[in-house]
Each structure stands twice: as structure tokens, then as C-alpha cells.
Short mmCIF file of C-alpha atoms in Angstrom, two decimals:
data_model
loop_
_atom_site.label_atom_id
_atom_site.label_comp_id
_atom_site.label_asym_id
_atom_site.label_seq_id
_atom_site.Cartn_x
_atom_site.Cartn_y
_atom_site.Cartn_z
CA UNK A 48 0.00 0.00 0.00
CA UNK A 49 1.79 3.40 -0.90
CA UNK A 50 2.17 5.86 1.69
CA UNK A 51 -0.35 9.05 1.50
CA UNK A 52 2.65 11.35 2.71
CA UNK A 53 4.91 10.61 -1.05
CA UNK A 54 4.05 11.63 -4.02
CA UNK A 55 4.42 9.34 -7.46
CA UNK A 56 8.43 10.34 -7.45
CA UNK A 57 8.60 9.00 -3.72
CA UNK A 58 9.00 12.61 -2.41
CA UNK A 59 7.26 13.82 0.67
CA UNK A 60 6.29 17.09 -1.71
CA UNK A 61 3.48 18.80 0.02
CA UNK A 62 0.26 17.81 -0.89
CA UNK A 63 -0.88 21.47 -2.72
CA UNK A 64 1.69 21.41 -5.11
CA UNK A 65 1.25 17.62 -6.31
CA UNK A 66 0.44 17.56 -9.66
CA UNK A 67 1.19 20.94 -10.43
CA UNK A 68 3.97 22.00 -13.35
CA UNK A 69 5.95 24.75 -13.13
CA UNK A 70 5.52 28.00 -14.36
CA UNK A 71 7.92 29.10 -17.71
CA UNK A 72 7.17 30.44 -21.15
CA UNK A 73 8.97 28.93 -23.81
CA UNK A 74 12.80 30.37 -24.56
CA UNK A 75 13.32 29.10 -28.19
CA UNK A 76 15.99 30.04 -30.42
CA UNK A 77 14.16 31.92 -33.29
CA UNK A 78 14.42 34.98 -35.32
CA UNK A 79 11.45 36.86 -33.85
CA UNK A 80 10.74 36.77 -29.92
CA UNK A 81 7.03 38.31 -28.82
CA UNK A 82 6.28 36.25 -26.17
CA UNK A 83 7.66 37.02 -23.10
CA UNK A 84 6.74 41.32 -23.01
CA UNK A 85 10.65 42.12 -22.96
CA UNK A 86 11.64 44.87 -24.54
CA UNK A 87 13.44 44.13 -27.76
CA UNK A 88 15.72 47.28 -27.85
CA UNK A 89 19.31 46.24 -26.16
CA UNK A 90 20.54 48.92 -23.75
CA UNK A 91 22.31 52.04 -25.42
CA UNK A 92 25.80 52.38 -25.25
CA UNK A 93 26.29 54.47 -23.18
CA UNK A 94 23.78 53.14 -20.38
CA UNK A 95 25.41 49.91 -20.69
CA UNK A 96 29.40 51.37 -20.16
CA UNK A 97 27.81 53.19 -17.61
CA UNK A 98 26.39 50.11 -15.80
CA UNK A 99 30.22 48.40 -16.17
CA UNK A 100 31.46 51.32 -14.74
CA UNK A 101 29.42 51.20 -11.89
CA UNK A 102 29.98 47.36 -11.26
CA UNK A 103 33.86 47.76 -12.10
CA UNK A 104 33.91 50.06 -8.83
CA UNK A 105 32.60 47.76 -6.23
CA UNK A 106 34.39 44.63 -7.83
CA UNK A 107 36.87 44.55 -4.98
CA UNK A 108 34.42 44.96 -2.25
CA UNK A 109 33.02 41.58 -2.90
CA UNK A 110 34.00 40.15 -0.49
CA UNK A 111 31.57 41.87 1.79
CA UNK A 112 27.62 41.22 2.10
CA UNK A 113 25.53 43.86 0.19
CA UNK A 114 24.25 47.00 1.50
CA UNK A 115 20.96 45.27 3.34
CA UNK A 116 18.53 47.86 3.62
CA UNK A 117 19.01 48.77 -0.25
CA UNK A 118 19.81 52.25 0.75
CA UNK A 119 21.34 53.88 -1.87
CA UNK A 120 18.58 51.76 -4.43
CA UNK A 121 15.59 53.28 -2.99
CA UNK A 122 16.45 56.34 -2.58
CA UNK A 123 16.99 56.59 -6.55
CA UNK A 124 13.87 53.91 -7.14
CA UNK A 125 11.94 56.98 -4.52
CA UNK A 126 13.63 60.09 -6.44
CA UNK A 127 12.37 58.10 -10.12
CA UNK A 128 9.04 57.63 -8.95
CA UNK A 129 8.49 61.08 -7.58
CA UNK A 130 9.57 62.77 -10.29
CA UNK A 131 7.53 60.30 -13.20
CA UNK A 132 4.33 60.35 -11.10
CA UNK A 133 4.28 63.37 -9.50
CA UNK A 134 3.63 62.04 -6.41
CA UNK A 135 5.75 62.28 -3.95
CA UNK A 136 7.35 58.99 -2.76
CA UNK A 137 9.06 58.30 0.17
CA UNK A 138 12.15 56.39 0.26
CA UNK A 139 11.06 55.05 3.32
CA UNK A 140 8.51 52.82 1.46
CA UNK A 141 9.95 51.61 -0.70
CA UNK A 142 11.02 47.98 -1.41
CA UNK A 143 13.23 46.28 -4.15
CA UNK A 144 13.72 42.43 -4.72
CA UNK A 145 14.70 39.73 -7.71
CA UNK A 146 11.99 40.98 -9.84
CA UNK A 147 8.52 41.93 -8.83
CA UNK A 148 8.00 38.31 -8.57
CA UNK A 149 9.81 38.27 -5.36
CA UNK A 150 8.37 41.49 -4.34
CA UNK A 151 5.11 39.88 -4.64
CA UNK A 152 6.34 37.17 -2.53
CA UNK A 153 7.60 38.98 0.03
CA UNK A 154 4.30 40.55 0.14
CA UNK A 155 2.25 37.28 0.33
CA UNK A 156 4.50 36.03 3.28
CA UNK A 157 3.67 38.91 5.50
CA UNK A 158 -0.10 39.38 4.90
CA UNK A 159 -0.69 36.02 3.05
CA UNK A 160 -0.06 32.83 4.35
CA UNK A 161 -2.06 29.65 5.02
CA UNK A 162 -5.44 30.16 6.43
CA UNK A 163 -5.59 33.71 4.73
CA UNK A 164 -6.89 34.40 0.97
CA UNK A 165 -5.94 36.45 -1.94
CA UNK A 166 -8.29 38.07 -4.62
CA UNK A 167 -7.62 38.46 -8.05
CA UNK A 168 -9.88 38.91 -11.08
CA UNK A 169 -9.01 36.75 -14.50
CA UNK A 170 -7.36 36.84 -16.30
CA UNK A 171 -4.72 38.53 -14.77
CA UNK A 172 -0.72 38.12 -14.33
CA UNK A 173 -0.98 34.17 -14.16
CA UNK A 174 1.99 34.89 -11.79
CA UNK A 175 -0.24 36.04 -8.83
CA UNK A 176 -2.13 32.35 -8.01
CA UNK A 177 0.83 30.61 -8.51
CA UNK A 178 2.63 32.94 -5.88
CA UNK A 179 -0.10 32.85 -3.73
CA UNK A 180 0.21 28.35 -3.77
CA UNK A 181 3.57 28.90 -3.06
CA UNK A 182 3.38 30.69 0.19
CA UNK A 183 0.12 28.70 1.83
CA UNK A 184 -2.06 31.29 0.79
CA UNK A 185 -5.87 30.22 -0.51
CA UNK A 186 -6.47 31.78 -4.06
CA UNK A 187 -9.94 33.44 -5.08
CA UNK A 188 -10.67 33.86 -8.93
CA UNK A 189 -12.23 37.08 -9.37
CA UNK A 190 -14.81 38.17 -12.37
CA UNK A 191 -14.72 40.36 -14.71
CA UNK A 192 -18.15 41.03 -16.10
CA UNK A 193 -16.78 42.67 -18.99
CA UNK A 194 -18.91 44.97 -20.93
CA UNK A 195 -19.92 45.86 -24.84
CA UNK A 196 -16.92 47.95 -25.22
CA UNK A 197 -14.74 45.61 -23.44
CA UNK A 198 -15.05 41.46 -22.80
CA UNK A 199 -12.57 41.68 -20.11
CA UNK A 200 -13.87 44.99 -18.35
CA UNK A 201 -13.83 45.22 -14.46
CA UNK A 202 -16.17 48.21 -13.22
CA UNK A 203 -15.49 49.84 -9.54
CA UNK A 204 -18.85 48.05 -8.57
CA UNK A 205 -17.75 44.93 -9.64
CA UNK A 206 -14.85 44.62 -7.78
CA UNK A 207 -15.90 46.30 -4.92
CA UNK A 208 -18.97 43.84 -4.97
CA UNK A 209 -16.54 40.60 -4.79
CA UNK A 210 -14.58 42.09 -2.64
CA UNK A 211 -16.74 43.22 0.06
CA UNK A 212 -18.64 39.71 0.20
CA UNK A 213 -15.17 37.55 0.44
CA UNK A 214 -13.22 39.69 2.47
CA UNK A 215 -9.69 38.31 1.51
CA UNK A 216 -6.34 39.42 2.90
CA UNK A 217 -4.78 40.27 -0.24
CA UNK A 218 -6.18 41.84 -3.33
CA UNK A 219 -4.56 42.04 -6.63
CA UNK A 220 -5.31 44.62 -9.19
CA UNK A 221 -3.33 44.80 -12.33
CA UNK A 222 -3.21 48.20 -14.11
CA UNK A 223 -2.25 48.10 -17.00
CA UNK A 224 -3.67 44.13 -16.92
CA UNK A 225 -1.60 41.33 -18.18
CA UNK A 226 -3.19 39.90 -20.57
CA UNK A 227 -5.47 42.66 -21.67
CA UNK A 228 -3.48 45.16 -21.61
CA UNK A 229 -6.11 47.08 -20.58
CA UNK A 230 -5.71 49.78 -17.60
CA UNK A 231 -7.85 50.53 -14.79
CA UNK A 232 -9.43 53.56 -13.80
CA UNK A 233 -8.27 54.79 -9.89
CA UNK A 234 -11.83 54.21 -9.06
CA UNK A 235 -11.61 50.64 -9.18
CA UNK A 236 -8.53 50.78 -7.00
CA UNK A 237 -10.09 53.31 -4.25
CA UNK A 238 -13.67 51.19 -4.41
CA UNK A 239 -11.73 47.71 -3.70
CA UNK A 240 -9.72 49.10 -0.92
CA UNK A 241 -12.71 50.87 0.63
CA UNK A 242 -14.60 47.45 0.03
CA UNK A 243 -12.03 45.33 1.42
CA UNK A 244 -10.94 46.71 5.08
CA UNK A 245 -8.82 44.05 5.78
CA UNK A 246 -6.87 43.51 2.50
CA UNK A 247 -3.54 44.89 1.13
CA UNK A 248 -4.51 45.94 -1.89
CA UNK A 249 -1.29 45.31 -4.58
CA UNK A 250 -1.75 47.31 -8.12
CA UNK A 251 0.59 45.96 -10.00
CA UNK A 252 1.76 48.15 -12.41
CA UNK A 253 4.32 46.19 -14.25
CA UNK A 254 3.56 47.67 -17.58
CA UNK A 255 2.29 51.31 -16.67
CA UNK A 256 5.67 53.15 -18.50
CA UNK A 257 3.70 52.05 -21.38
CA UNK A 258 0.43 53.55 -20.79
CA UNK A 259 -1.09 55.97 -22.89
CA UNK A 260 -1.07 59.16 -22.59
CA UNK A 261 -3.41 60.32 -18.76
CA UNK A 262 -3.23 57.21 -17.66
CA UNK A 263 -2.99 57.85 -13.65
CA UNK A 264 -1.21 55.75 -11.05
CA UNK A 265 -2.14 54.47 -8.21
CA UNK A 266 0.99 56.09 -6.49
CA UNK A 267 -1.18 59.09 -6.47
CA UNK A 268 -3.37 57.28 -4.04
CA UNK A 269 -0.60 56.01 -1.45
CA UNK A 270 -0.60 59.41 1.33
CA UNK A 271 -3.28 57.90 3.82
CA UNK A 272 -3.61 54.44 2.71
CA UNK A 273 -1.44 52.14 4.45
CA UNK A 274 -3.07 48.93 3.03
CA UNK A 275 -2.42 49.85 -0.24
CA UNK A 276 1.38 48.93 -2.10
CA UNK A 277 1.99 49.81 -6.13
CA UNK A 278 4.08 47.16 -8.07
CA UNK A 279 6.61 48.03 -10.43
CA UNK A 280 9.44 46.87 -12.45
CA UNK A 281 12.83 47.65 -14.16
CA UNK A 282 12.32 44.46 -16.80
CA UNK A 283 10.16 45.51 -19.39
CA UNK A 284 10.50 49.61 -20.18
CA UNK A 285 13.68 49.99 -18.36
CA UNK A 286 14.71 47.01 -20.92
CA UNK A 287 16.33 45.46 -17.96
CA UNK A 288 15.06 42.12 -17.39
CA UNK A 289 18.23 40.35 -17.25
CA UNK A 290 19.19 42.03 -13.77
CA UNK A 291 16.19 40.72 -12.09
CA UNK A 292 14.70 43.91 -10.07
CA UNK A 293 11.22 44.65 -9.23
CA UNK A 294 10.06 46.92 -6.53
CA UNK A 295 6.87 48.77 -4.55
CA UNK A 296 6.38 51.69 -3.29
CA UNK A 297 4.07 51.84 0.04
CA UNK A 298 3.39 53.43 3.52
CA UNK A 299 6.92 52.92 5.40
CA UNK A 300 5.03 50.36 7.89
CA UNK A 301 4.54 48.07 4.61
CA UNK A 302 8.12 47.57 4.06
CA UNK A 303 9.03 47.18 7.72
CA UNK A 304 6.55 44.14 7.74
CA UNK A 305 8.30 42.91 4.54
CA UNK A 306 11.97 42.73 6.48
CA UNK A 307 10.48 40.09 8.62
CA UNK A 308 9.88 37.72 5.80
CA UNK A 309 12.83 38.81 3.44
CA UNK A 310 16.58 36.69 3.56
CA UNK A 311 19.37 37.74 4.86
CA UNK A 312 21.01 40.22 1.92
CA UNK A 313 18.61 38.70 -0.30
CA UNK A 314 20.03 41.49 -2.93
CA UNK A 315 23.15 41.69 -4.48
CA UNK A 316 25.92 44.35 -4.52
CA UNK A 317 26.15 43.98 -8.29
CA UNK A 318 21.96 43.96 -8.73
CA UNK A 319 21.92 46.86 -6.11
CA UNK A 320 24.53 49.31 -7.87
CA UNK A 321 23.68 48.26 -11.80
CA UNK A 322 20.23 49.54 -11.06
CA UNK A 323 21.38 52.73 -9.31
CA UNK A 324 23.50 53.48 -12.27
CA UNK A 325 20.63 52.43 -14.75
CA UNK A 326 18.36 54.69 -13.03
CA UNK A 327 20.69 57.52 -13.23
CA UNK A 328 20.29 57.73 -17.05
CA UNK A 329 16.46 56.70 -17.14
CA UNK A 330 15.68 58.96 -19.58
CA UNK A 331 18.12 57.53 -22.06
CA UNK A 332 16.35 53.94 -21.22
CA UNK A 333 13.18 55.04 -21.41
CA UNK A 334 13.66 56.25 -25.07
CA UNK A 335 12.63 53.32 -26.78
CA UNK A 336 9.09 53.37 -25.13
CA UNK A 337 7.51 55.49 -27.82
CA UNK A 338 8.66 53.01 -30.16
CA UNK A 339 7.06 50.26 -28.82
CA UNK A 340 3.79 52.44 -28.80
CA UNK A 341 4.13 52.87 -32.27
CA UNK A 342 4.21 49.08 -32.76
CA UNK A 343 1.86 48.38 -30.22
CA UNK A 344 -0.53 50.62 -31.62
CA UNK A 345 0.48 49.25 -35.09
CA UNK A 346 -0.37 45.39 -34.38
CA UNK A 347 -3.84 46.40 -33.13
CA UNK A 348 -4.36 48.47 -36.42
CA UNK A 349 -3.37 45.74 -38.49
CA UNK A 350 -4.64 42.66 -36.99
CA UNK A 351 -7.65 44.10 -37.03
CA UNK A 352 -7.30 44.78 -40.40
CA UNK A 353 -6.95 40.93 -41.12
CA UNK A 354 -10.11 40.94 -39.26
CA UNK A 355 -8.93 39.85 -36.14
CA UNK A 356 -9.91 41.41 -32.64
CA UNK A 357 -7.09 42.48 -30.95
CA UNK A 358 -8.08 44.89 -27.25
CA UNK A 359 -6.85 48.21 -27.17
CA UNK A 360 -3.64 48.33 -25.16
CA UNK A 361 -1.91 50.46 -22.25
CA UNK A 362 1.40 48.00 -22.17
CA UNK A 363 3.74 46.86 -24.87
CA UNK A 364 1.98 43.94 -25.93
CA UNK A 365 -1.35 43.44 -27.40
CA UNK A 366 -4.34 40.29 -26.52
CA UNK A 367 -5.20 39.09 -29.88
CA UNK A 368 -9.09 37.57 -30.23
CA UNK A 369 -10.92 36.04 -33.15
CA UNK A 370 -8.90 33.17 -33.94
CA UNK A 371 -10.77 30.02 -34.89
CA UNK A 372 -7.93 27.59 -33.34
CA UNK A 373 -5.22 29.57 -31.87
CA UNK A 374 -2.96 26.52 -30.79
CA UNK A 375 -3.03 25.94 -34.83
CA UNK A 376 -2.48 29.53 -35.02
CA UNK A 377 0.64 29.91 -32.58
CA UNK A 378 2.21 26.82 -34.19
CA UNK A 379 1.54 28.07 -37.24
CA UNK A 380 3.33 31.29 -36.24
CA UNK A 381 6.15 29.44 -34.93
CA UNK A 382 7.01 27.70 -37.85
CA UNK A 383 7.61 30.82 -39.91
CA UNK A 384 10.58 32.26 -37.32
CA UNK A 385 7.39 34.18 -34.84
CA UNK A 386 7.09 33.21 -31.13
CA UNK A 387 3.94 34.28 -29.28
CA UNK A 388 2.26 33.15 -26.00
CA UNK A 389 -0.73 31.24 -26.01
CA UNK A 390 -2.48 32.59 -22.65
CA UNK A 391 -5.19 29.69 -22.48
CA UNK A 392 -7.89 32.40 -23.14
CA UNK A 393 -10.22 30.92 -25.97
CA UNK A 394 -9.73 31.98 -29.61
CA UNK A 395 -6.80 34.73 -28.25
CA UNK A 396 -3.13 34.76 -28.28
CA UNK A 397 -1.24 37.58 -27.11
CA UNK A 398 1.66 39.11 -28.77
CA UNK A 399 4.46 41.47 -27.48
CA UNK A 400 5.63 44.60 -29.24
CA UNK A 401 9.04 44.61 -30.94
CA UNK A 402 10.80 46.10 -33.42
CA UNK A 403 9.45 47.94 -36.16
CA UNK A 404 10.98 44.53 -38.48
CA UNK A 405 9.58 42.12 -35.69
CA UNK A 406 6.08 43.45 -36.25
CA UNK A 407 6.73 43.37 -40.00
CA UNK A 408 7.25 40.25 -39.78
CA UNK A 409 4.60 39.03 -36.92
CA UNK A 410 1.98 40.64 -39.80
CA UNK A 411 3.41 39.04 -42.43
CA UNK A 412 3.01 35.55 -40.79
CA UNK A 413 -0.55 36.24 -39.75
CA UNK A 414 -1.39 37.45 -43.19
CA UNK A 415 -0.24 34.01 -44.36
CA UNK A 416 -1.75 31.91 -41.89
CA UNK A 417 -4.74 33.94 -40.41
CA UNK A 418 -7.88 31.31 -40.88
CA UNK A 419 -5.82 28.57 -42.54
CA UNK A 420 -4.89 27.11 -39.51
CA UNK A 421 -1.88 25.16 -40.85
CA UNK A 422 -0.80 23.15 -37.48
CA UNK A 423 3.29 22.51 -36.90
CA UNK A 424 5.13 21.21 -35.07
CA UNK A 425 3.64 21.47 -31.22
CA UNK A 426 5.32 22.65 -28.15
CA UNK A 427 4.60 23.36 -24.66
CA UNK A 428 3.55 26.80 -23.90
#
């Protein structure tokens, strides 16, 4: 008789994560790469020299731990925010980690945890349930009503509806939402916290360098709401995802709960001072993000022309609908030098915004292939 407290390897794994498989879009070697929302520009020159510079400097010091408390990094994450938002950010509250993926779980450890619940509303970052299985914490799948104008819409009264009847500890909002692409208004955000008195309310804001123009942020809404803790990231505008750092900005009692849960020097000298230096010619890295507009905003105009429904986007990718088989459809993509991501949302696939030759070439392929629905070789997505 096999023992209840294995699993089918003969690991004592614990029993919420039997079964599951682990999260990772595919990293193929092909010409065009629009599935992963990275930004396809490398780093300029200059940026870059700058960066070895920086990491050149502290080379010797090595030896040491890192600067724990991140000092020097949030002061220039708090002086970037400030002066993009207009809001005034306190260095105080702000966090940094390996990616807003650890940010996130940093936050789920303090206010998470088993016996507690998070809220979400798919489809969202697919990131936030599996976060929340990973630290204990009881995942609730949200709805989004949607409307006429948009299938994936989420209303203040909505939200504020669902939260107020299952009280959770955590609530995620995603603005501008991955997949969608879609952002929310602040009255959504301000409705859900009032709605939800015992949640930490997280607005991720991943993509919101890429929003269009009066777009607000819901660091505007941080003086006098402690619950409440903005997301953000350095990998996809910043065109910095190979250094790994995410970060939030919050009341200063938010981040003192987070060094309870966080390792020992769990960031490194060399993450630490690459980002300073990055940050210190953020302009300069932020110059590509009109180009990506300009694509983004070109792949809606011209999938729809090939009478496809693709949503109307606030990040650098855009949610693709109307495809009769869009497994057929991404393989079919795949085979002519074009990775996308197949989301799992019926008849969509959802493609990132490249180069001005990437989305020549993304249109070219779905010109070809649009309705034939060739299949290809198949691989995991």
C-alpha cells in the first residue's frame, strides 16, 4: 500500500503542489521573440558602459555582504518615482527584490499565508495564483463582467462587490492588466480598498511606463492608505530584465513588515549598484518606449485589419481575439521564425511589441496563416 505522505516520485512534496507543473514560457531560439513582453531594444551604449562602470567600482568589495537595507537603491527607485508620477514617494517605502516576482512574494509572506486568501480577477498576471500556492495562501478567482466595449472589463462596482462579500487578505489589481493590456481607472482601485478593510490591496503596475497618454497611477493614491502597495518593475521599459529587479512603493510600515519575511542580503551588490547606475540615465532607457507604442498601436491596427480582434492596449503587448484555433495559429506562427504566448484564453493569443521589423514580420506571418490554420510542429507553452 503506498504511503499518502509521497508523491508518485517517492517525495514527501506537500500535498498542494502535487500535480502541479511549473511556471515558464517557452525560450526558443528563433528569429522573432514576442512572447515574453521584454523589450526588444538592447541597452544604449552608453547606459550599458555606464552600468560596467558602476559594477567595475565595487568589484573589490566583494568580499563583503551587500548594503541590506538597499539604501542607496531606494532612494533613486523613490527620487524616479516622484519625479515620473508626480507624487511624492518616500524612500522610506519603498522595497526592491529579484523581480517583482519576489516582491510579490515577500508581500504574500507577510499578509498572506495559510489560512488567509488572496483576490484576483481573470485573467490577470498568471503569476499572482501561482505565488499565492507557493506561500500557503488560498487563491480566489475574481470576475470580470466585462462589458460591450470591453469582454474583459472590471467596473469599480464589480470589484468592490466581490470584494466586500469575500473579504480576503490580499487583493490584486493589475493596471495596465496582463493579458489585456487594458488599464484601470483609480476608481476601481479606491472602491476595492474601501470594500475590502482588511486587505492589502497590490496594483501591479508592471507595464504602466507604457500607458497611454493620462493614464494615472495608483501612487497618487498612497498618502493615507497604508493597506495599499503599487508594483513596479525595471524588466520591461527599463529594458532590464536580465538584472532581475522589481520593486513597490508603500506606507513605510509596509516595508518594515516585509523585512520580517525577506533573507538575509537577499540582494546583491552587483543587482543593487547596476540599477542605481541604470536609473541615473532613465531617460536615455526610457527612449525606446515610444517606439514600442508605435508598434503596439500598429499590431492592433493591423490585426484588425486581417479581421482579427485584438483589445486596445496600455502595455507593450497586445491580446489578440478572433482566432478560430489559436494553438493551430501559434504553431503556425512558430514555424515561420514568430514566437507568441498562447495565454489559455479561448480563440486569443497575445503578442508582445518589438521592433518595427519584428512586427513586419509578426503581420506578415498572420497574413499568411490567419484562418488557414496550418498546425506545426507542437510545443509546450
Amino acid at each position: 500500500m503506498s504511503d499518502p505522505r509521497l508523491d508518485p516520485s517517492g517525495l514527501p512534496l506537500r500535498p498542494d503542489l502535487r500535480g502541479r507543473t511549473a511556471y515558464g514560457a517557452p525560450q526558443l531560439d528563433v528569429p522573432v521573440r514576442l512572447n515574453t513582453n521584454e523589450n526588444a531594444h538592447p541597452l544604449p551604449p552608453g547606459v550599458a558602459a555606464a552600468v560596467v562602470d558602476a559594477l567595475a567600482r565595487v568589484a573589490g568589495d566583494l568580499n563583503r555582504y551587500p548594503d541590506r537595507e538597499l539604501t542607496a537603491l531606494r532612494e533613486a527607485l523613490a527620487a524616479w518615482l516622484t519625479r515620473s508620477s508626480g507624487s511624492p514617494v518616500d524612500a522610506d517605502g519603498v522595497w526592491a527584490a529579484n523581480g517583482s516576482n519576489e516582491v510579490l512574494q515577500h508581500v504574500l509572506q507577510a499578509f498572506g499565508g495559510p489560512g488567509r486568501t488572496a483576490l484576483g480577477f481573470t485573467p490577470s498576471y498568471s503569476m499572482h495564483p501561482v505565488i499565492a500556492a507557493t506561500t500557503g495562501t488560498r487563491w480566489i478567482d475574481g470576475v470580470r463582467p466585462g462589458s460591450d466595449v470591453d469582454p474583459f472589463d472590471l467596473t469599480a462596482d464589480a470589484a468592490a462587490a466581490q470584494a466586500r462579500d469575500l473579504d480576503p487578505d490580499v487583493v490584486f489589481l493589475c493596471s495596465p492588466n496582463n493579458p489585456t493590456g487594458t488599464a484601470l481607472p483609480l476608481d476601481v482601485v479606491t472602491a476595492v480598498h474601501d470594500a475590502a478593510p482588511h486587505a492589502v490591496v497590490v496594483v501591479d503596475e508592471a507595464y504602466a511606463e507604457f500607458a497611454r497618454p493620462g493614464t494615472p497611477s495608483a501612487l497618487t493614491l498612497l498618502p493615507g492608505r497604508v493597506r495599499l502597495v503599487v508594483t513596479r518593475t525595471m524588466s520591461k521599459a527599463f529594458a532590464f530584465a536580465g538584472v532581475r529587479l522589481g520593486y513597490l512603493a508603500a506606507d513605510p510600515a509596509v516595508t518594515a513588515a516585509l523585512r520580517l519575511v525577506r533573507l538575509p542580503y537577499h540582494l546583491s551588490t552587483l543587482t543593487q549598484v547596476a540599477a542605481v547606475a541604470a536609473l541615473e540615465h532613465a531617460d536615455d532607457l526610457l527612449g525606446t518606449v515610444a517606439a514600442l507604442k508605435a508598434q503596439r498601436d500598429r499590431i492592433v491596427d493591423g490585426t484588425r485589419a486581417l479581421g482579427l480582434e485584438p483589445v486596445p492596449s496600455d502595455a507593450n503587448f497586445v491580446l489578440v481575439g478572433g482566432f478560430a484555433d489559436p494553438a493551430a495559429a501559434f504553431d503556425a506562427l512558430l514555424a515561420d521564425g514568430v514566437l507568441v504566448r498562447d495565454v489559455g484564453l479561448p480563440g486569443h493569443l497575445r503578442v508582445t511589441a518589438g521592433t518595427e521589423a519584428e512586427t513586419d514580420r509578426l503581420l506578415a506571418a498572420l497574413e499568411r496563416h490567419v484562418g488557414a490554420g496550418r498546425p506545426a510542429g507542437r510545443v509546450s507553452r
